[in-house]
XYZ file of C-alpha atoms in Angstrom:
762
model
C 0.090 0.042 0.191
C 2.608 2.711 0.844
C 6.739 2.023 -0.020
C 8.909 2.292 2.721
C 12.623 3.473 2.546
C 15.327 2.430 5.002
C 16.950 6.259 4.829
C 15.558 9.150 4.166
C 17.111 11.434 1.311
C 18.708 13.777 3.290
C 20.585 11.160 5.404
C 22.268 9.658 2.406
C 23.466 12.863 1.239
C 24.752 13.490 4.452
C 26.606 10.328 4.038
C 27.862 11.006 0.902
C 30.322 13.424 1.892
C 31.947 11.576 3.942
C 31.911 7.982 2.978
C 32.309 5.916 -0.354
C 29.463 3.816 -0.056
C 28.604 0.842 -2.108
C 24.762 1.141 -2.628
C 22.611 -1.455 -4.104
C 19.494 0.189 -5.329
C 16.431 -1.818 -5.678
C 14.161 -0.039 -8.458
C 10.710 -0.011 -7.430
C 7.412 1.147 -9.375
C 6.663 4.046 -7.401
C 10.007 4.369 -5.174
C 12.906 1.855 -3.624
C 14.644 0.639 -1.095
C 18.239 1.464 -0.446
C 20.643 -0.768 1.531
C 24.054 0.172 2.367
C 25.989 -2.969 1.854
C 29.772 -1.936 2.238
C 31.501 0.749 3.680
C 34.441 0.645 1.668
C 36.788 3.403 2.792
C 37.075 7.092 3.865
C 37.596 9.876 1.638
C 39.159 13.149 2.738
C 37.017 15.872 1.375
C 37.590 19.522 2.105
C 34.930 21.042 3.935
C 34.600 24.317 5.943
C 33.936 24.262 9.940
C 31.696 21.782 10.909
C 28.632 22.970 13.096
C 29.093 24.049 16.976
C 28.452 20.830 18.814
C 25.269 20.353 21.176
C 25.814 22.373 24.052
C 22.652 22.231 26.886
C 22.165 25.077 29.251
C 19.055 24.945 31.941
C 16.468 27.222 33.569
C 13.643 28.571 34.657
C 13.356 25.740 37.760
C 9.733 26.270 39.045
C 8.145 23.701 42.112
C 4.437 23.359 42.282
C 3.202 23.796 44.825
C 5.931 24.944 47.149
C 3.851 23.224 49.872
C 1.916 20.378 50.022
C 0.418 18.035 52.482
C 2.079 14.592 52.974
C 1.216 12.094 49.912
C 0.392 14.344 47.455
C 2.239 14.930 44.504
C 4.927 18.147 43.814
C 5.474 18.633 40.161
C 9.040 19.997 39.332
C 9.868 21.348 35.934
C 12.918 22.727 34.511
C 13.306 23.955 30.504
C 16.351 22.745 28.980
C 17.813 24.317 25.623
C 20.588 22.629 23.222
C 22.151 26.043 22.281
C 24.548 24.262 19.824
C 23.816 23.540 16.193
C 24.069 19.732 16.080
C 22.212 17.436 17.888
C 23.138 15.694 21.480
C 22.097 14.130 24.497
C 22.374 15.293 28.046
C 21.997 13.444 31.482
C 19.684 15.359 33.762
C 19.462 14.317 37.428
C 17.175 15.120 39.935
C 18.140 15.040 43.676
C 16.169 15.669 46.398
C 18.226 16.422 49.953
C 21.172 15.454 47.908
C 20.180 12.326 47.326
C 19.056 10.998 43.460
C 15.490 10.728 42.609
C 15.457 9.935 38.997
C 17.914 10.359 35.845
C 16.682 11.495 32.417
C 18.231 11.645 28.860
C 17.166 14.429 26.877
C 17.757 14.326 23.520
C 17.614 17.622 21.580
C 18.660 19.244 18.139
C 20.455 21.941 17.954
C 18.925 25.221 18.695
C 15.843 23.226 20.441
C 14.495 23.318 23.754
C 12.156 21.388 25.987
C 10.409 21.282 28.836
C 11.774 18.404 31.440
C 8.894 17.443 34.196
C 9.439 15.453 37.002
C 6.727 14.073 39.942
C 7.706 13.626 43.388
C 5.296 12.364 46.233
C 6.824 12.494 49.784
C 5.140 10.787 53.289
C 7.083 12.442 55.731
C 7.083 16.384 56.616
C 9.401 19.252 56.197
C 11.166 20.941 53.747
C 12.959 19.478 50.916
C 15.881 20.576 48.694
C 15.745 20.406 44.819
C 19.121 20.422 42.393
C 18.756 19.714 38.855
C 20.682 21.368 36.350
C 22.804 23.293 38.536
C 19.643 25.026 40.213
C 18.120 24.899 42.998
C 14.481 25.261 44.900
C 12.547 23.951 47.991
C 9.033 22.542 48.912
C 7.316 21.961 52.193
C 5.705 19.203 53.112
C 3.088 19.363 55.806
C 0.392 16.975 57.795
C -2.833 17.952 57.207
C -4.935 18.579 60.361
C -7.270 15.871 61.377
C -11.186 16.402 61.021
C -14.044 14.214 61.690
C -16.436 14.361 58.657
C -19.729 15.350 59.302
C -22.457 12.247 59.652
C -25.431 12.062 56.525
C -28.375 10.846 56.609
C -29.040 7.251 56.489
C -28.504 5.856 53.113
C -28.708 2.315 51.693
C -27.174 0.318 48.672
C -27.924 -3.130 47.703
C -25.614 -5.542 46.362
C -23.911 -8.880 46.110
C -26.948 -10.764 44.323
C -25.957 -14.640 44.187
C -28.403 -17.727 42.869
C -27.369 -20.880 44.411
C -27.599 -23.029 41.884
C -27.398 -20.935 38.762
C -28.245 -24.467 36.861
C -31.106 -26.601 38.558
C -33.450 -29.265 38.411
C -37.489 -29.093 38.621
C -38.321 -29.270 42.369
C -34.640 -28.474 43.320
C -34.370 -25.334 45.656
C -33.343 -22.435 44.596
C -31.699 -19.834 47.159
C -31.449 -16.227 46.305
C -29.417 -14.188 48.264
C -28.194 -10.298 48.190
C -26.645 -7.765 50.733
C -28.037 -4.690 52.089
C -25.468 -2.303 53.294
C -26.145 1.204 55.243
C -23.427 3.834 53.827
C -25.170 6.772 55.388
C -24.108 8.349 58.986
C -27.134 7.517 60.838
C -29.580 4.711 61.427
C -32.546 4.208 59.418
C -34.869 1.249 57.397
C -35.133 0.611 54.028
C -37.511 -1.851 51.747
C -36.647 -4.098 48.974
C -38.822 -6.456 46.594
C -37.586 -9.503 45.372
C -39.258 -10.756 42.531
C -38.921 -14.544 40.182
C -40.316 -14.622 36.985
C -40.325 -16.511 33.847
C -41.049 -15.773 30.455
C -44.666 -15.293 30.924
C -45.493 -14.226 34.636
C -44.566 -13.202 37.780
C -44.116 -16.346 39.923
C -42.769 -14.800 43.201
C -42.971 -11.354 45.147
C -41.921 -10.324 48.162
C -41.090 -7.292 50.202
C -38.168 -7.042 52.716
C -37.848 -4.416 55.196
C -34.355 -4.143 56.736
C -33.125 -1.832 59.561
C -29.575 -0.872 60.332
C -27.107 0.829 62.433
C -24.828 3.685 60.068
C -22.269 1.039 58.366
C -24.189 -2.047 59.142
C -24.439 -4.916 56.267
C -27.513 -7.350 56.018
C -27.470 -10.627 54.513
C -31.159 -11.083 52.745
C -32.015 -14.593 51.460
C -35.462 -16.561 50.074
C -35.535 -19.728 48.790
C -37.911 -21.155 45.397
C -38.453 -24.232 44.449
C -39.276 -24.126 40.701
C -41.549 -26.620 38.985
C -40.835 -26.617 35.422
C -37.937 -26.383 33.222
C -36.786 -22.981 31.668
C -35.279 -19.525 32.454
C -36.536 -17.417 35.803
C -35.487 -13.480 35.797
C -34.702 -12.456 39.258
C -34.957 -8.881 40.189
C -33.812 -6.826 43.104
C -34.807 -3.111 43.512
C -35.340 -0.432 46.157
C -39.101 0.209 47.008
C -39.482 3.870 46.353
C -37.186 3.816 43.491
C -33.800 1.772 43.473
C -30.381 3.465 42.763
C -29.340 0.316 41.212
C -31.834 -2.466 40.129
C -30.033 -5.986 40.807
C -31.109 -8.525 38.069
C -29.805 -12.031 37.395
C -31.083 -15.434 36.301
C -31.140 -18.994 37.196
C -32.023 -22.018 34.268
C -33.755 -25.124 34.906
C -32.786 -28.005 32.860
C -33.959 -31.836 32.695
C -33.188 -33.745 35.521
C -30.305 -35.842 35.206
C -28.346 -33.067 32.868
C -26.016 -30.393 33.242
C -24.485 -27.870 30.979
C -20.692 -28.249 30.185
C -18.793 -25.208 28.917
C -14.774 -25.660 27.901
C -12.980 -22.653 26.208
C -9.543 -21.519 25.752
C -7.196 -18.595 25.313
C -6.419 -19.145 21.908
C -8.424 -19.726 18.985
C -9.272 -22.206 16.120
C -8.352 -25.407 18.873
C -9.794 -28.651 18.818
C -9.823 -30.959 21.998
C -11.257 -34.524 22.555
C -14.592 -34.982 25.054
C -14.585 -38.783 25.878
C -12.536 -39.268 22.545
C -14.927 -37.601 19.986
C -13.470 -34.335 18.415
C -14.744 -31.114 19.676
C -13.909 -27.202 18.922
C -13.577 -24.540 21.587
C -15.454 -22.714 22.935
C -17.940 -25.370 23.370
C -20.964 -25.745 25.279
C -23.844 -28.320 25.784
C -26.214 -29.839 27.907
C -24.749 -33.204 29.095
C -26.092 -36.650 31.257
C -24.456 -36.114 34.449
C -21.349 -38.417 35.032
C -17.587 -38.640 34.562
C -16.446 -37.126 31.156
C -12.469 -37.504 29.945
C -11.030 -34.282 28.367
C -8.347 -33.999 26.410
C -6.698 -30.724 25.015
C -3.560 -30.584 22.856
C -0.749 -29.812 24.459
C -0.031 -26.871 21.778
C -2.315 -25.384 19.139
C -2.377 -26.358 15.233
C 0.391 -24.220 14.320
C 2.476 -24.871 17.176
C 2.416 -20.934 18.175
C 0.887 -21.398 21.578
C 1.715 -23.586 24.086
C -0.878 -25.296 26.919
C -0.074 -23.583 30.409
C -2.666 -24.739 32.658
C -6.822 -24.604 33.600
C -7.973 -21.516 35.331
C -8.419 -23.472 38.544
C -4.752 -24.446 38.862
C -4.608 -28.007 36.995
C -1.660 -28.169 34.911
C -2.470 -31.347 32.586
C -4.062 -30.719 29.044
C -5.776 -34.057 29.884
C -8.092 -34.135 32.801
C -11.627 -36.239 34.224
C -14.155 -34.451 35.762
C -17.261 -35.380 37.681
C -20.040 -33.345 35.687
C -22.798 -32.792 38.745
C -23.659 -29.270 38.357
C -23.132 -26.648 35.763
C -19.334 -26.380 34.769
C -17.204 -24.171 33.132
C -13.600 -24.838 32.200
C -10.864 -22.563 30.733
C -7.654 -23.377 29.352
C -4.604 -21.260 29.433
C -1.828 -21.528 26.322
C 1.103 -19.145 25.874
C 2.069 -16.926 23.022
C -1.684 -16.205 21.380
C -1.505 -12.761 20.321
C 1.374 -10.757 21.748
C 4.628 -10.226 22.313
C 7.692 -11.756 23.708
C 6.377 -14.690 26.284
C 8.301 -13.925 29.860
C 9.520 -17.227 31.899
C 11.038 -17.101 35.132
C 13.540 -19.965 36.769
C 12.390 -20.958 39.833
C 14.654 -22.888 40.699
C 14.240 -25.923 39.254
C 12.238 -25.067 35.904
C 11.551 -21.927 33.845
C 7.449 -20.828 34.807
C 5.428 -19.163 32.121
C 4.323 -15.844 33.724
C 2.696 -13.871 31.090
C 2.781 -11.854 27.528
C 4.746 -8.586 27.829
C 4.319 -5.210 25.895
C 0.971 -5.743 24.413
C 0.784 -1.597 24.359
C 3.661 -1.792 21.714
C 1.538 -3.483 19.014
C 2.591 -1.544 15.644
C -0.432 -0.768 13.455
C -2.693 0.064 15.699
C -5.365 1.833 13.707
C -6.950 5.047 15.106
C -9.389 6.668 12.601
C -10.145 7.292 8.615
C -7.951 10.456 7.209
C -10.427 11.112 4.317
C -6.768 11.629 2.491
C -6.499 8.504 -0.247
C -2.793 8.849 -0.040
C -2.600 7.973 3.678
C -5.915 6.598 4.073
C -5.398 5.622 8.318
C -4.211 7.228 11.019
C -2.175 4.978 13.538
C -1.740 5.359 16.796
C 1.644 5.462 18.278
C 1.066 2.808 21.216
C 2.869 2.685 24.100
C 5.775 0.028 24.344
C 6.267 0.345 28.310
C 4.981 -2.592 30.387
C 4.918 -2.957 34.204
C 4.629 -6.504 35.558
C 4.464 -7.190 39.143
C 6.345 -10.691 39.455
C 5.221 -13.531 41.730
C 8.273 -13.566 44.321
C 7.551 -17.421 44.905
C 8.587 -18.084 41.603
C 11.792 -16.516 41.479
C 14.942 -18.867 42.269
C 18.194 -17.715 42.436
C 20.883 -18.886 40.284
C 23.896 -19.178 42.144
C 22.643 -17.522 45.294
C 23.505 -14.319 42.625
C 21.242 -14.143 40.266
C 17.436 -14.040 38.892
C 17.165 -15.822 35.175
C 14.247 -14.811 32.587
C 13.572 -15.488 29.277
C 11.853 -13.267 26.820
C 10.630 -16.214 24.122
C 9.191 -15.126 20.773
C 6.787 -17.786 20.269
C 4.255 -15.935 17.939
C 5.203 -15.081 14.762
C 6.252 -11.480 15.171
C 9.218 -8.966 14.756
C 10.227 -7.806 18.167
C 12.113 -4.104 18.762
C 13.290 -4.913 22.977
C 14.368 -1.338 23.922
C 14.805 -1.516 27.759
C 14.390 -4.232 30.423
C 15.321 -4.220 33.851
C 13.763 -5.361 37.630
C 12.093 -2.780 39.986
C 12.877 -3.894 43.500
C 10.226 -2.150 46.141
C 10.453 -2.604 49.914
C 7.113 -1.413 51.641
C 5.518 -1.651 54.561
C 4.404 -5.260 55.336
C 0.587 -4.126 56.139
C 0.591 -3.156 52.599
C 0.532 -4.516 48.906
C 2.047 -2.596 46.322
C 1.235 -2.679 42.163
C 1.853 -0.488 39.174
C -0.273 1.079 36.436
C -1.687 0.256 33.103
C -0.079 2.127 30.266
C -1.833 4.192 26.917
C -0.537 6.410 24.493
C -2.781 9.544 25.700
C -2.113 8.981 29.472
C -0.099 11.189 31.163
C 3.453 10.426 31.903
C 2.693 11.209 35.846
C 0.024 8.003 36.011
C 2.273 5.600 34.703
C 4.929 3.474 35.927
C 4.187 4.539 39.366
C 4.497 2.194 42.159
C 1.144 2.398 44.613
C 0.961 1.025 48.048
C -2.667 -0.121 48.525
C -4.578 -1.921 51.614
C -4.739 -5.540 52.029
C -8.509 -5.061 53.054
C -9.326 -2.700 50.206
C -13.242 -1.385 50.302
C -15.622 -3.264 47.602
C -17.879 -1.805 45.610
C -21.641 -1.541 46.627
C -23.259 -2.379 42.965
C -22.041 -3.308 39.534
C -23.835 -3.858 35.913
C -22.905 -4.156 32.462
C -23.843 -3.063 29.344
C -26.979 -5.402 29.493
C -28.045 -4.165 32.684
C -27.091 -7.551 34.477
C -25.751 -7.507 37.827
C -22.208 -8.494 37.829
C -20.938 -7.629 41.360
C -20.160 -11.067 42.299
C -17.993 -11.378 39.353
C -15.423 -8.439 40.968
C -15.962 -9.304 44.503
C -13.124 -12.006 44.791
C -9.922 -13.243 43.002
C -11.497 -16.267 41.976
C -11.638 -16.662 37.753
C -14.992 -15.983 37.658
C -14.899 -12.816 35.213
C -17.520 -10.289 33.997
C -19.056 -11.744 30.680
C -17.811 -9.615 27.517
C -18.368 -8.490 24.324
C -16.215 -7.678 20.986
C -16.852 -4.636 18.886
C -15.677 -6.522 16.449
C -18.579 -8.190 16.411
C -20.554 -4.774 15.685
C -23.440 -4.853 13.366
C -21.484 -1.687 11.641
C -19.007 0.829 11.889
C -21.522 3.387 13.077
C -23.301 1.259 15.134
C -20.789 -0.255 17.765
C -21.457 -2.703 20.007
C -19.974 -1.059 23.522
C -18.477 -3.782 26.104
C -19.550 -1.494 29.601
C -19.247 -1.696 33.080
C -20.784 0.808 35.865
C -19.577 0.432 39.613
C -20.901 2.239 41.998
C -18.141 2.639 44.778
C -20.426 3.952 47.417
C -20.003 6.904 49.507
C -15.952 8.328 49.509
C -16.437 11.470 50.519
C -13.501 12.865 52.901
C -10.972 10.578 51.385
C -7.644 11.587 50.553
C -6.877 9.465 47.849
C -9.217 6.971 45.540
C -7.544 4.042 44.104
C -9.376 1.244 41.877
C -7.375 -2.374 42.149
C -8.073 -3.811 38.988
C -7.705 -7.309 37.945
C -8.729 -7.946 34.281
C -7.447 -9.067 31.057
C -8.259 -8.601 27.081
C -9.537 -11.071 24.273
C -8.879 -9.534 21.140
C -11.071 -11.737 18.999
C -9.577 -13.445 15.663
C -7.419 -11.770 13.029
C -10.005 -12.706 10.750
C -12.406 -10.902 12.443
C -10.261 -8.252 12.757
C -9.338 -8.037 8.579
C -13.508 -8.216 8.168
C -13.788 -5.243 10.666
C -11.415 -3.274 8.592
C -12.718 -3.604 5.362
C -16.352 -2.273 6.516
C -14.360 0.726 6.285
C -13.356 0.701 2.789
C -16.612 -0.973 1.692
C -18.559 2.435 2.316
C -18.137 6.286 2.441
C -17.218 6.619 5.967
C -16.506 10.201 7.036
C -13.321 11.297 8.121
C -12.141 11.024 11.438
C -14.224 8.005 12.238
C -12.227 5.818 14.574
C -11.949 2.258 13.765
C -10.847 0.446 17.090
C -11.786 3.293 19.386
C -9.661 3.269 22.678
C -11.529 2.488 26.288
C -13.235 5.679 27.865
C -14.267 5.957 31.177
C -16.951 8.478 32.674
C -18.273 9.669 35.978
C -21.959 10.301 37.225
C -22.322 13.994 38.733
C -25.117 15.007 41.112
C -27.681 15.455 38.006
C -27.586 12.250 36.634
C -25.515 13.061 33.602
C -21.967 11.355 32.689
C -18.981 13.224 32.294
C -15.921 12.038 30.730
C -12.625 11.945 32.116
C -9.708 13.853 30.779
C -7.873 11.389 28.594
C -4.514 11.583 30.280
C -6.199 10.086 33.169
C -8.406 7.979 31.305
C -8.958 3.844 31.821
C -6.005 1.771 29.978
C -6.531 -1.559 28.105
C -5.294 -4.795 30.350
C -2.872 -7.104 28.576
C -4.222 -10.353 26.694
C -3.980 -14.213 28.214
C -2.842 -14.165 31.805
C -5.168 -11.142 33.881
C -3.270 -8.823 35.406
C -3.651 -6.327 38.278
C -3.062 -2.671 38.323
C -3.922 0.364 39.648
C -6.110 3.297 38.458
C -5.825 6.690 40.119
C -9.315 8.314 40.622
C -7.915 10.910 43.113
C -9.529 14.277 42.108
C -11.698 13.131 39.055
C -15.170 13.351 40.922
C -17.024 16.745 41.168
C -16.946 17.520 45.025
C -20.749 17.839 45.605
C -21.369 14.186 44.225
C -22.679 11.669 47.305
C -22.242 8.943 44.955
C -19.071 7.860 43.755
C -20.336 6.179 40.201
C -17.976 5.266 36.927
C -18.547 3.823 33.781
C -15.683 2.042 31.865
C -16.548 1.351 28.134
C -14.377 -0.506 25.962
C -14.492 -1.621 22.389
C -12.598 -4.862 22.885
C -13.639 -7.808 25.036
C -12.236 -6.910 28.452
C -13.298 -8.750 31.380
C -12.839 -8.047 35.344
C -11.850 -10.475 37.737
C -11.650 -8.162 40.242
C -12.033 -4.653 41.308
C -11.534 -3.278 44.637
C -11.462 0.618 46.420
C -8.635 1.579 48.008
C -8.799 5.238 49.892
C -5.599 4.773 52.423
C -2.975 7.239 51.174
C 0.078 6.227 49.659
C 3.094 4.850 51.964
C 6.869 5.702 52.245
C 8.670 3.009 49.702
C 12.121 2.385 49.083
C 12.570 1.740 45.092
C 15.884 0.170 43.296
C 16.392 -1.041 39.838
C 18.686 -3.340 38.554
C 19.865 -3.892 34.945
C 20.399 -7.381 33.560
C 23.172 -9.130 31.481
C 21.518 -9.847 28.389
C 22.321 -12.649 25.534
C 20.215 -12.892 22.421
C 19.978 -16.638 21.102
C 17.894 -18.667 18.555
C 15.939 -21.171 21.005
C 14.103 -22.847 18.055
C 13.722 -22.920 14.172
C 10.895 -20.781 12.317
C 9.854 -20.834 8.741
C 8.774 -17.218 9.351
C 8.259 -15.010 6.514
C 9.903 -12.066 8.319
C 13.146 -10.195 6.823
C 15.365 -7.337 7.585
C 18.627 -6.399 9.421
C 18.023 -8.077 12.546
C 20.142 -7.820 15.223
C 23.575 -10.579 15.635
C 23.382 -13.038 18.057
C 25.114 -12.721 21.182
C 25.641 -10.273 24.080
C 23.124 -7.303 23.635
C 23.474 -5.753 27.402
C 24.580 -2.368 25.892
C 21.018 -2.350 23.990
C 18.550 -3.104 26.791
C 20.295 -0.243 29.495
C 18.036 2.611 28.434
C 14.932 3.586 26.751
C 16.762 4.805 23.245
C 15.392 3.689 20.271
C 18.112 1.075 19.998
C 16.967 -2.572 19.814
C 17.265 -5.535 20.201
C 15.751 -6.829 16.989
C 14.500 -10.389 16.839
C 11.802 -12.832 14.947
C 9.998 -15.858 16.230
C 12.194 -18.756 17.656
C 14.687 -15.961 19.082
C 14.865 -15.437 22.787
C 16.388 -12.960 25.167
C 18.309 -14.688 28.269
C 17.964 -11.887 31.135
C 20.248 -11.963 34.606
C 19.532 -9.836 37.217
C 22.278 -9.397 39.939
C 20.300 -9.571 42.975
C 22.614 -11.256 45.717
C 24.184 -7.910 46.935
C 20.902 -6.411 47.561
C 20.518 -5.473 51.598
C 17.582 -7.368 53.186
C 14.178 -5.062 53.619
C 14.213 -3.257 56.738
C 12.565 -3.979 59.822
C 8.822 -3.478 59.243
C 9.281 -3.892 55.666
C 8.517 -6.605 52.509
C 9.944 -6.895 49.481
C 7.925 -6.976 46.139
C 9.410 -7.186 42.351
C 7.892 -5.556 39.554
C 9.707 -6.275 35.316
C 9.564 -2.779 33.784
C 9.701 -3.717 29.757
C 9.748 -1.103 27.045
C 9.468 -3.357 23.477
C 7.650 -3.194 20.061
C 6.108 -5.906 18.001
C 4.989 -6.291 14.476
C 2.710 -8.802 13.268
C 2.288 -10.266 9.679
C -0.093 -8.783 7.141
C -3.527 -10.474 7.616
C -2.339 -11.712 10.827
C -3.022 -8.779 13.115
C -0.799 -6.533 10.743
C -1.807 -3.844 8.222
C -0.308 -1.467 6.164
C 3.141 -2.450 5.907
C 5.467 -5.610 4.667
C 6.564 -8.113 7.486
C 10.459 -6.691 7.770
C 12.362 -4.774 9.939
C 12.018 -1.603 8.570
C 10.665 1.182 8.809
C 12.016 1.293 12.552
C 10.003 2.433 15.188
C 10.933 5.127 17.316
C 9.649 7.269 20.437
C 9.035 10.172 18.787
C 6.924 8.797 15.637
C 3.326 10.334 15.593
C 2.179 6.808 14.607
C 3.160 3.478 13.196
C 3.231 3.068 10.281
C 4.226 6.793 9.649
C 4.442 9.025 6.483
C 7.852 8.603 5.448
C 8.036 12.165 3.270
C 7.525 13.727 6.973
C 8.636 11.573 9.376
C 11.906 9.000 9.813
C 13.608 6.949 12.229
C 16.930 9.262 13.297
C 19.716 6.827 11.391
C 22.152 9.577 11.830
C 22.221 9.412 15.574
C 21.999 5.707 15.761
C 24.468 4.621 12.820
C 26.928 3.209 14.876
C 24.424 1.134 16.686
C 22.940 0.081 13.398
C 26.273 -1.206 11.738
C 27.208 -2.635 14.690
C 24.605 -4.826 16.047
C 21.872 -5.200 13.330
C 24.133 -7.648 10.807
C 22.084 -10.759 10.639
C 20.497 -10.491 7.797
C 17.499 -12.192 6.609
C 16.815 -12.088 2.840
C 13.109 -11.659 1.778
C 10.619 -14.282 0.606
C 10.449 -14.250 -3.335
C 7.177 -13.641 -3.293
C 7.114 -10.836 -0.700
C 5.332 -7.674 -1.956
C 3.635 -4.361 -0.707
C 0.508 -5.085 1.115
């Protein structure tokens, strides 16, 4: 569709002035690829004096606010200018009370300037001295005065509807339970109607009156005995106008039968049920009894490997006794993402996760209306902040943690940076990091949050169908909210959104509001993705129409209106395959006059949630250390991949992953990076502190056309870079900074894979 140049014309012109180049120019109808094969010798050419070298100056230090409560952010800004004529880099060090807080590498062209922003938080009152770029300033941190919140009248919420069993037989008793909570500040009473209906009539109606003190909780339950098969609906609502009505259902099936459902994290997967071949997703009403399930150890194409069942069972073959409705889910690695992470646990390598989902290159944004460049693409964000299970980390020779990033899926990866983050925190709290998106503020990404080990629970939750899903998010139990994928929408202008509305309760007076979220995304199949894209070219679609809209979060104001959260504070997409836990900072987003703290999260993709908790405890002090690894690139297994171009040569690649600088380890399917993190000299945590580990990774990746790839060839070029507008980018307007990284390109990326004979433009 578009031709790509390895080097811009301006870059080639400058190189010709000092080098004798052996150029092989492959002519194409509308452009060409330029390959620099050999540098023969230097040619001395008289030239005028060179440009003035890069020189950096710093000024205009601002600290906002200069006085702040403990555990509240302070923003530090400093202007940086390159007064030279050549491009260059400068290491900018921020020191707080003469201790290094953070290092930033600033890259600027000659004559350009920028503003560098740091955000710091201090949990101890006092005066702090800031030093950065030869400039000095201070800020003061103080303890806020304590005050007692004024009690509010009795206010009730109903939540946690459970129906046991959700699938039963005629004349079998069904128990229906729910919670009533007084979230107000005074005692009071409330009446609730519980109704049971079938498709034709109301079968049961009971009014329940509950009296509770302030903060009190009551569990209410009723029993019902159905006398016929079919689906029964349950409605629980507050008499006199419910705030949120709870709905649910149960099914009565023929006696002696129950439903068996089998799903997997990969697609096009066949398995055997009592020797008969079936395909996931599978769901059927079967006679009760014993069944043998045989899942394949790998997917049909060999790209995904069986890991475990959702209930922890490790063998792909298992026997089950079907005595009630049963849903089983099989996890496979390598389903649709960048390198798979494995860690050494002391005896074997254990699969952990797919990393850097948001480094996907080619993620479409909107229709431009320009026939020469019809699609605008997201730049996306290559970073991933993965919390590690420390029980899985085993020492190698008592000195190292060993990890492997293995490229199982047929992709090209660009690994830019990776390091271990060691966090010592008070033992009475847990720690998590954040999600990522291109448009989120850096202040809210990659931060380590302390959260209570006993967070609050939402008081109500329902989905886009009005179904009560609170029970799905109260515990990390593998029971996810039901989802829907926007790829299955009727048309580009009639999208089916995957929505979750959550009532967080009354959080007035909270110093901080943080969501603790466990969830994952199911992208669907590449066939469905391609079919969805084709809809945008089958008819006249208005310019600006988004192809795969990003998730967005809204807040309910006191008048019942939904207010969009600013984009820099929006809700991120989670990774795929294994569920992840992350924090979403909500502090300061709610209008000051609301009494109910309600949010609505909308997703185009099939995002499902296993747990959502609410933490209102202030941030506690933590000690953070960064440990950089030794890294070796090697071939783990042979691959017939059609990916081609100049890949990174095998061997030591440690210098390439020590900083986020557009100098990548570039690999393809079958390649792996072995990482050794030296942790033997770490001091033990201080008394009362506990240690947690995170892996921070920056990695881009590219898929083959027709298999999530679109708009480019399956080749290394063009290279991504931090400041690109999107990927692919218009080559007549943007370029990877080849001249700045020429030594890296010619030293490391010397493993040349030739293109397939039938390779061509997409």
